[in-house]
XYZ file of C-alpha atoms in Angstrom:
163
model
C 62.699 -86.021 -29.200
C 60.740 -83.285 -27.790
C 60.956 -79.579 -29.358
C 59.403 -76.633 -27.669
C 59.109 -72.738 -27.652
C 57.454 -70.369 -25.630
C 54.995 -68.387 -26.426
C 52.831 -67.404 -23.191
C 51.458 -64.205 -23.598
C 52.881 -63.084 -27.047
C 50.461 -61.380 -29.115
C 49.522 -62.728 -32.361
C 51.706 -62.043 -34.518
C 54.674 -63.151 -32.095
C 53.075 -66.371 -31.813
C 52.801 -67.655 -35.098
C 56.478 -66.688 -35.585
C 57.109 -68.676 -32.534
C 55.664 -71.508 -34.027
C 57.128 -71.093 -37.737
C 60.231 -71.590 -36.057
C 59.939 -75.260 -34.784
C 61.618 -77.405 -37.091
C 59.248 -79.468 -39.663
C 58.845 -82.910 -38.910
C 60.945 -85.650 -40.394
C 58.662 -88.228 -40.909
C 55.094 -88.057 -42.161
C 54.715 -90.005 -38.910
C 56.105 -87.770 -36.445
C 52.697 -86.081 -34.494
C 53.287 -82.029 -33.898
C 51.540 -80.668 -30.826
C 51.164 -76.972 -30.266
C 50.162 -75.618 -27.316
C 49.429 -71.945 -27.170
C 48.866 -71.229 -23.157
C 47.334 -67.565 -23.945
C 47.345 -65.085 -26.492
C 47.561 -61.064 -25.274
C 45.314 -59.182 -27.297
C 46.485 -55.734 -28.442
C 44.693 -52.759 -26.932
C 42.979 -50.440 -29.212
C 42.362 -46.463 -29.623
C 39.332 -45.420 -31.272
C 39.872 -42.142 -33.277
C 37.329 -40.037 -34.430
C 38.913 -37.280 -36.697
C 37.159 -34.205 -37.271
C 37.903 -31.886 -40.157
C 37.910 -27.851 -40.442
C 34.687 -27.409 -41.109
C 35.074 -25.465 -44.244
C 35.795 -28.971 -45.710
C 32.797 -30.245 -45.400
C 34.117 -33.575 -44.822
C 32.278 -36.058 -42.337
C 33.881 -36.993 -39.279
C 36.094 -39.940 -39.787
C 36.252 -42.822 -37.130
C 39.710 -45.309 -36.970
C 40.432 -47.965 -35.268
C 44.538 -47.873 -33.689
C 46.403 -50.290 -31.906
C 48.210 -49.506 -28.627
C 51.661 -48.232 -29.191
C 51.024 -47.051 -33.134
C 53.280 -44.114 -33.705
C 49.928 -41.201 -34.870
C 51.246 -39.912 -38.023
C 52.784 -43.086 -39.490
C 49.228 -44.747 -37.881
C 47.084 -41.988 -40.128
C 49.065 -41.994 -43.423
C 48.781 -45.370 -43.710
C 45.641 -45.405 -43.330
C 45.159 -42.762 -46.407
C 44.319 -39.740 -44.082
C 45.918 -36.304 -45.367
C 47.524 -35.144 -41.986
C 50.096 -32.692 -43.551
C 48.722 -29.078 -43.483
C 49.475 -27.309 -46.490
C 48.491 -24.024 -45.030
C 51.294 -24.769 -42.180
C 54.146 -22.738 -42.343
C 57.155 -24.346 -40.913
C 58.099 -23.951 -36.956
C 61.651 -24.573 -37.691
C 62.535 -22.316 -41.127
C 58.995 -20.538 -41.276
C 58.661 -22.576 -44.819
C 56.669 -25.110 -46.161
C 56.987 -28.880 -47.036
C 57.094 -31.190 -43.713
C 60.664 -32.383 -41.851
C 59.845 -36.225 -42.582
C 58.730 -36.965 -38.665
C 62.118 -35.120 -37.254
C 59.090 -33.285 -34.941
C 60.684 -29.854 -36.328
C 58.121 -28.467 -38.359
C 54.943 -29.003 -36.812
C 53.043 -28.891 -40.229
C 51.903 -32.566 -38.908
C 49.628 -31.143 -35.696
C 46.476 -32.502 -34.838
C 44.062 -30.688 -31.628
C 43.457 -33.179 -29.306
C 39.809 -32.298 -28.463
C 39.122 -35.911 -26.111
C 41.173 -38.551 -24.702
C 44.224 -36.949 -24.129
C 45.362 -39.579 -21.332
C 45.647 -41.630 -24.325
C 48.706 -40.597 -25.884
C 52.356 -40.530 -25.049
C 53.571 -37.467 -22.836
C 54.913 -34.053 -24.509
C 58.540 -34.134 -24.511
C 59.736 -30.700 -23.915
C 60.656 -29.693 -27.564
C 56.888 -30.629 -28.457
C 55.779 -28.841 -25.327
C 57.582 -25.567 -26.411
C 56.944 -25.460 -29.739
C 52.912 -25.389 -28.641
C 53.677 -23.817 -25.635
C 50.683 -21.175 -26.715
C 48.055 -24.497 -27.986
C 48.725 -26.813 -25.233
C 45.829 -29.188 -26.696
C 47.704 -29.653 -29.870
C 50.295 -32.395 -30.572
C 52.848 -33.156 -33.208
C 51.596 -36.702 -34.616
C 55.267 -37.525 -35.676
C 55.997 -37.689 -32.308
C 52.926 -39.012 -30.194
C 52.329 -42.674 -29.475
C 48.616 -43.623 -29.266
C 47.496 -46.037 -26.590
C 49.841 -44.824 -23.744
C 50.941 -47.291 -20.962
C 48.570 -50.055 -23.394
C 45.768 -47.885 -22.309
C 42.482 -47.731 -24.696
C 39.639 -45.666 -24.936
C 37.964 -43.025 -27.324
C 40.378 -40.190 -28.660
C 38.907 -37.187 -30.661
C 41.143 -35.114 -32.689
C 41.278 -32.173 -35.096
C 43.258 -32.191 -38.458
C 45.018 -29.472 -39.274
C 44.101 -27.418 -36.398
C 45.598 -24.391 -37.792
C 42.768 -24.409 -40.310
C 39.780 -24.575 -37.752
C 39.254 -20.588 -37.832
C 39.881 -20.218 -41.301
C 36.291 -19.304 -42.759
């Protein structure tokens, strides 16, 4: 009997999944073949965050993968996007909304790359309508279209004239 699954251009992870679902053999006999046709591999962003520079914190550089939702993509990877000096768009308070893209507390400047991320959507777009280079990270998707390239961004852009 002959089992098979597809797996033509699956990334990775899709892949082995693929294969962990063929059922093990019966016999310590019975001969498995596995043949992957081609893996897709992911695109990537590289992100080079830059701090206010009253921080006097070196530029960080990240590597993201194509399709990586930006604020979920930074907290995870232990960067403090949230600014604390941010008062809230939507009640004029503080604390974030939890990625509802409400409060904008979460906004990075996009200083390079901007072709990179996932179009405004026209709440994001009003809400900066007066700092069109900023975007809510809750609600941008890195890698566009599965496009990659260099990205440059500002944390907590708000803070960039403090002194």
């Amino acid at each position: 009997e002959r089992v098979s699954v597809a797996t033509e251009c699956f990334g990775y992870d899709k892949t082995v999944e693929a294969i962990i679902s063929l059922p093990p053999p019966t016999s310590p006999d019975e001969e498995v073949t596995v043949t992957v046709k081609r893996l897709r591999r992911k695109p990537r962003v590289t992100v080079k965050l830059q701090y206010p520079p009253y921080e006097n914190e070196p530029d960080t550089v990240l590597e993201l993968f194509a399709g990586e939702n930006l604020r979920r993509a930074l907290l995870t990877r232990g960067v403090k996007l949230n600014d604390v000096l941010s008062k809230r768009f939507d009640s004029g308070g503080t604390g974030d909304c939890g990625a509802d893209g409400t409060c904008a507390t979460c906004a990075v400047g996009v200083v390079r790359g901007a072709e990179l991320l996932s179009p405004k959507k026209q709440t994001e777009s009003q809400i900066f309508a007066d700092t069109p280079s900023w975007r809510m990270a809750c609600k941008t998707i890195v890698g566009h279209g599965m496009s990659e390239g260099d990205l440059t961004l500002q944390v907590n852009p708000k803070q960039w004239s403090k002194q």
